[in-house]
mmCIF file of C-alpha atoms in Angstrom:
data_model
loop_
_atom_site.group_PDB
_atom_site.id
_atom_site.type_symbol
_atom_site.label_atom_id
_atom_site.label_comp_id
_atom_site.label_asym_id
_atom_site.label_seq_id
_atom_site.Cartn_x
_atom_site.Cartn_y
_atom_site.Cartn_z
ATOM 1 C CA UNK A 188 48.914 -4.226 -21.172
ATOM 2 C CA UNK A 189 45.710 -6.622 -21.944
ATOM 3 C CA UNK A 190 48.111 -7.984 -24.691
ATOM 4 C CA UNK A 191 50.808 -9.097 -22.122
ATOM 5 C CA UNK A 192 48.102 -10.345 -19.633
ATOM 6 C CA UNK A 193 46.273 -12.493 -22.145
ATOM 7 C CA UNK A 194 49.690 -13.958 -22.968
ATOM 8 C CA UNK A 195 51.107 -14.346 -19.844
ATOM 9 C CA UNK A 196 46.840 -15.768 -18.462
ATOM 10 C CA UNK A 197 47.217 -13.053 -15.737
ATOM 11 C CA UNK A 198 45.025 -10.199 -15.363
ATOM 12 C CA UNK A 199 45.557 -6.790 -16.401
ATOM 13 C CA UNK A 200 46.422 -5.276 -13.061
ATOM 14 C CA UNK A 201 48.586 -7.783 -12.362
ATOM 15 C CA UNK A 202 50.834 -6.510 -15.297
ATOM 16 C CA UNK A 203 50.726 -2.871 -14.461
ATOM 17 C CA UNK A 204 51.346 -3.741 -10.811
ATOM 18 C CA UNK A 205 54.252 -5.574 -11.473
ATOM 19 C CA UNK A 206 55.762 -2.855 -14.353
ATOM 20 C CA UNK A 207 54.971 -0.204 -11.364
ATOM 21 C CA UNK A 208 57.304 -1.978 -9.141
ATOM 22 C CA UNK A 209 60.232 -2.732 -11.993
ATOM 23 C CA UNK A 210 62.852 -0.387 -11.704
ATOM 24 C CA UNK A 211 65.973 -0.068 -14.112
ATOM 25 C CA UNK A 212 69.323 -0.379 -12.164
ATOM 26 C CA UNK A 213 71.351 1.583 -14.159
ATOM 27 C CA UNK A 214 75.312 1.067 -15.337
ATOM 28 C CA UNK A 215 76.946 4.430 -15.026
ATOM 29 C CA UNK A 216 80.234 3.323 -15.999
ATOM 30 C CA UNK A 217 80.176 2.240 -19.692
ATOM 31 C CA UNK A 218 77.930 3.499 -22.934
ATOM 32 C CA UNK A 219 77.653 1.292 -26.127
ATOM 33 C CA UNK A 220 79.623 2.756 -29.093
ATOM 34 C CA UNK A 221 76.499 2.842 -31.106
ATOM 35 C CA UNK A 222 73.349 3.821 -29.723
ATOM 36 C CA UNK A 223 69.853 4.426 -30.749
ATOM 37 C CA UNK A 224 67.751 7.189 -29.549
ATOM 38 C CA UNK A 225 63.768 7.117 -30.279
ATOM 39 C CA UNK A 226 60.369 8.367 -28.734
ATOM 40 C CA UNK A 227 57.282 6.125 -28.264
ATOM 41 C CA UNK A 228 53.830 6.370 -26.653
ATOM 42 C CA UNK A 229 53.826 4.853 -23.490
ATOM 43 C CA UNK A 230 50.918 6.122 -22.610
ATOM 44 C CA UNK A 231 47.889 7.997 -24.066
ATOM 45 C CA UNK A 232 49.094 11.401 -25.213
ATOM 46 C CA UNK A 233 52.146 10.693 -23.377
ATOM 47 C CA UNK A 234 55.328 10.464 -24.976
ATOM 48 C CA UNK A 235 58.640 8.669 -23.520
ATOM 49 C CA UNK A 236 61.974 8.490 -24.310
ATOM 50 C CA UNK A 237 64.118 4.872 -25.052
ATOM 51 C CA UNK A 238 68.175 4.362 -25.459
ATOM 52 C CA UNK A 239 69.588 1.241 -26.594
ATOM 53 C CA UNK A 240 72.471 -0.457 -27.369
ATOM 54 C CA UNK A 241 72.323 -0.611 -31.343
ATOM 55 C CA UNK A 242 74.465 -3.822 -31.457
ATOM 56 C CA UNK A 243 72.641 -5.952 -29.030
ATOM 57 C CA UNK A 244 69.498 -4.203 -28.922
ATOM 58 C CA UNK A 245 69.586 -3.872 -25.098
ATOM 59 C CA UNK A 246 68.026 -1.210 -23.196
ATOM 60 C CA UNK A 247 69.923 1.502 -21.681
ATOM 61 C CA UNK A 248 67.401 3.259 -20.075
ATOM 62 C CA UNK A 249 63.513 4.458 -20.714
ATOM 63 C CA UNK A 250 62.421 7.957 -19.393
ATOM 64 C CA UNK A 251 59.033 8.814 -18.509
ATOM 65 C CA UNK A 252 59.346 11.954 -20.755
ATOM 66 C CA UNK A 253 61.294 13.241 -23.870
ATOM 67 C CA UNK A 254 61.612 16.713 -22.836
ATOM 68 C CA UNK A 255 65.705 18.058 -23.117
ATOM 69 C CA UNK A 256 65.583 18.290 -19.102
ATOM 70 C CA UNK A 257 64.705 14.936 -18.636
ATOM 71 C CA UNK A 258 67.241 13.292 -20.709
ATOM 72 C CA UNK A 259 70.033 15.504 -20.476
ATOM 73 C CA UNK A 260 69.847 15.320 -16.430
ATOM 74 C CA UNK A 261 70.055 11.191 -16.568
ATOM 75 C CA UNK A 262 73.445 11.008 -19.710
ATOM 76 C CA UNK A 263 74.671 14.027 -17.151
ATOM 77 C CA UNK A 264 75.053 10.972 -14.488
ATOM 78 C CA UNK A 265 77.937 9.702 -16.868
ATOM 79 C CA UNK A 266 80.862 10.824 -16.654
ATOM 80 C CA UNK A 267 82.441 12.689 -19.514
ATOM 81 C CA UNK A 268 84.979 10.202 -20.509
ATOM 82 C CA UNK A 269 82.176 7.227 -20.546
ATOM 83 C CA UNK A 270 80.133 9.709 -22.792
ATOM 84 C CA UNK A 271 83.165 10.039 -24.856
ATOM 85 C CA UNK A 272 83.012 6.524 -26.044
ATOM 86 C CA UNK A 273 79.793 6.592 -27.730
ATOM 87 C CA UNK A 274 80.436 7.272 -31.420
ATOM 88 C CA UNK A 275 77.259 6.646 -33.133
ATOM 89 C CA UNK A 276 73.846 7.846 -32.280
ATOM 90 C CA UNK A 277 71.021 6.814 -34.572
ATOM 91 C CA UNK A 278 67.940 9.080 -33.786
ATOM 92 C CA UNK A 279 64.943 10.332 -36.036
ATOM 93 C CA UNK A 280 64.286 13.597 -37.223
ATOM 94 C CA UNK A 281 63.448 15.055 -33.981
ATOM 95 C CA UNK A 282 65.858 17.989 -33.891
ATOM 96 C CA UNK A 283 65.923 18.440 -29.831
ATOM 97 C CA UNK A 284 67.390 14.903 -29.816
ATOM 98 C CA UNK A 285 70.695 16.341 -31.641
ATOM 99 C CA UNK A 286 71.284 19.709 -30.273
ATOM 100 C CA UNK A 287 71.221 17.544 -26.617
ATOM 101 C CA UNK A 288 73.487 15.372 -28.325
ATOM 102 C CA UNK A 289 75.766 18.273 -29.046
ATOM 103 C CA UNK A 290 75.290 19.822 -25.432
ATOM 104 C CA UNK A 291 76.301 16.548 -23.599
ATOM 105 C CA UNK A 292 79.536 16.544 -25.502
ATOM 106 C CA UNK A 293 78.858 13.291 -27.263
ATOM 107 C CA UNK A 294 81.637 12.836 -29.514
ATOM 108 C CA UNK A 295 79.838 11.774 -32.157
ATOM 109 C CA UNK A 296 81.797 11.102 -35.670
ATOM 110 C CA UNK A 297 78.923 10.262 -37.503
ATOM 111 C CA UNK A 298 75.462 11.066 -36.923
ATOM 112 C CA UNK A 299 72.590 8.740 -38.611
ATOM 113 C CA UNK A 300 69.362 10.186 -39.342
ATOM 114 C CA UNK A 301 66.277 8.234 -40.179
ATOM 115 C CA UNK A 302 64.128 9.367 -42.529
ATOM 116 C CA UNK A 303 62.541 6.907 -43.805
ATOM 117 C CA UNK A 304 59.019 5.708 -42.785
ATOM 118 C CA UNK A 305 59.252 4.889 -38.566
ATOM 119 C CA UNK A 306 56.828 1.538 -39.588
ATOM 120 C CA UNK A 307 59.854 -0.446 -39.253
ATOM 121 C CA UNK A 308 61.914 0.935 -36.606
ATOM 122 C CA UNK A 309 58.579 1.631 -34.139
ATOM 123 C CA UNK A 310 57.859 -2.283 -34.574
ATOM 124 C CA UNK A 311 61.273 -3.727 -33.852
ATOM 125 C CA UNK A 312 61.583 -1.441 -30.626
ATOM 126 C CA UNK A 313 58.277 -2.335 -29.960
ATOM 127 C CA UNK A 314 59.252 -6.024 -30.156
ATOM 128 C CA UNK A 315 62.022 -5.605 -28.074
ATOM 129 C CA UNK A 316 59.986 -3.770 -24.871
ATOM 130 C CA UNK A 317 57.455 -6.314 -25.018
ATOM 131 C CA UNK A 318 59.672 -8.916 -24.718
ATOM 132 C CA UNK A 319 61.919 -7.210 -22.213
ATOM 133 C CA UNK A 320 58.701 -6.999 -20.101
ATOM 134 C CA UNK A 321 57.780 -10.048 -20.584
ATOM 135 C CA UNK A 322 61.255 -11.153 -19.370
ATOM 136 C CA UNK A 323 60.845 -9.127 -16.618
ATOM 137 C CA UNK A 324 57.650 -10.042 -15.742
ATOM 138 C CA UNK A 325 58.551 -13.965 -15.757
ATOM 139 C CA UNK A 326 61.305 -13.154 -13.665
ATOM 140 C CA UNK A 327 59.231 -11.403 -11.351
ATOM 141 C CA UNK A 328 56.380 -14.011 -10.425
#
């Protein structure tokens, strides 16, 4: 948060103020094809959950937690047929991420899963949420 602040020459609370009163408005009607599925720490000793459009790298939605619940109550707000579409899921080695997969009736033909070191991945997703905040954030003020 200091990082965006100092950027953006506002102060701290400013930031989280503004990130408390963002909301997502959600699209329940269509799913990208390919999507990624990963886990981050948005806060200390806190993890959350992030979807995004593999091809364009947008968001599709960030959950305050990672637990099965969580996630499988929000894809449950799309219909079958929209879940249907997506075809590729790229997710890490965290097995609870494919056996929700499997229970939301993805119909997943192929199945990527990382194993390689997260160095690169964490950074570019990292890249992208600052700069989505930052979008945000300029839009906001």
């Amino acid at each position: 948060m200091t990082d965006i602040a100092h950027q953006l020459a506002i102060s701290t609370s400013t930031v989280i103020r503004k990130l408390n009163d963002f909301h997502f408005e959600y699209d329940f009607s269509r799913l990208p094809k390919i999507m990624s599925w990963d886990e981050y720490a948005f806060t200390k000793g806190k993890m959350s959950f992030i979807a995004q459009d593999f091809d364009n790298l947008n968001i599709i939605t960030v959950l305050e937690g990672r637990t099965q619940a969580v996630i499988r109550n929000h894809f449950l707000r799309y219909d079958r047929a929209v879940r249907c579409q997506v075809k590729i899921i790229t997710m890490d080695m965290f097995s609870p991420y494919y056996d929700l997969a499997k229970q939301l009736r993805f119909q997943i033909s192929r199945l990527r899963l990382k194993q390689s070191p997260r160095l690169f991945h964490s950074r570019m997703l990292k890249s992208c949420w600052i700069a989505f905040t930052l979008y945000n954030i300029l839009a906001v003020l």
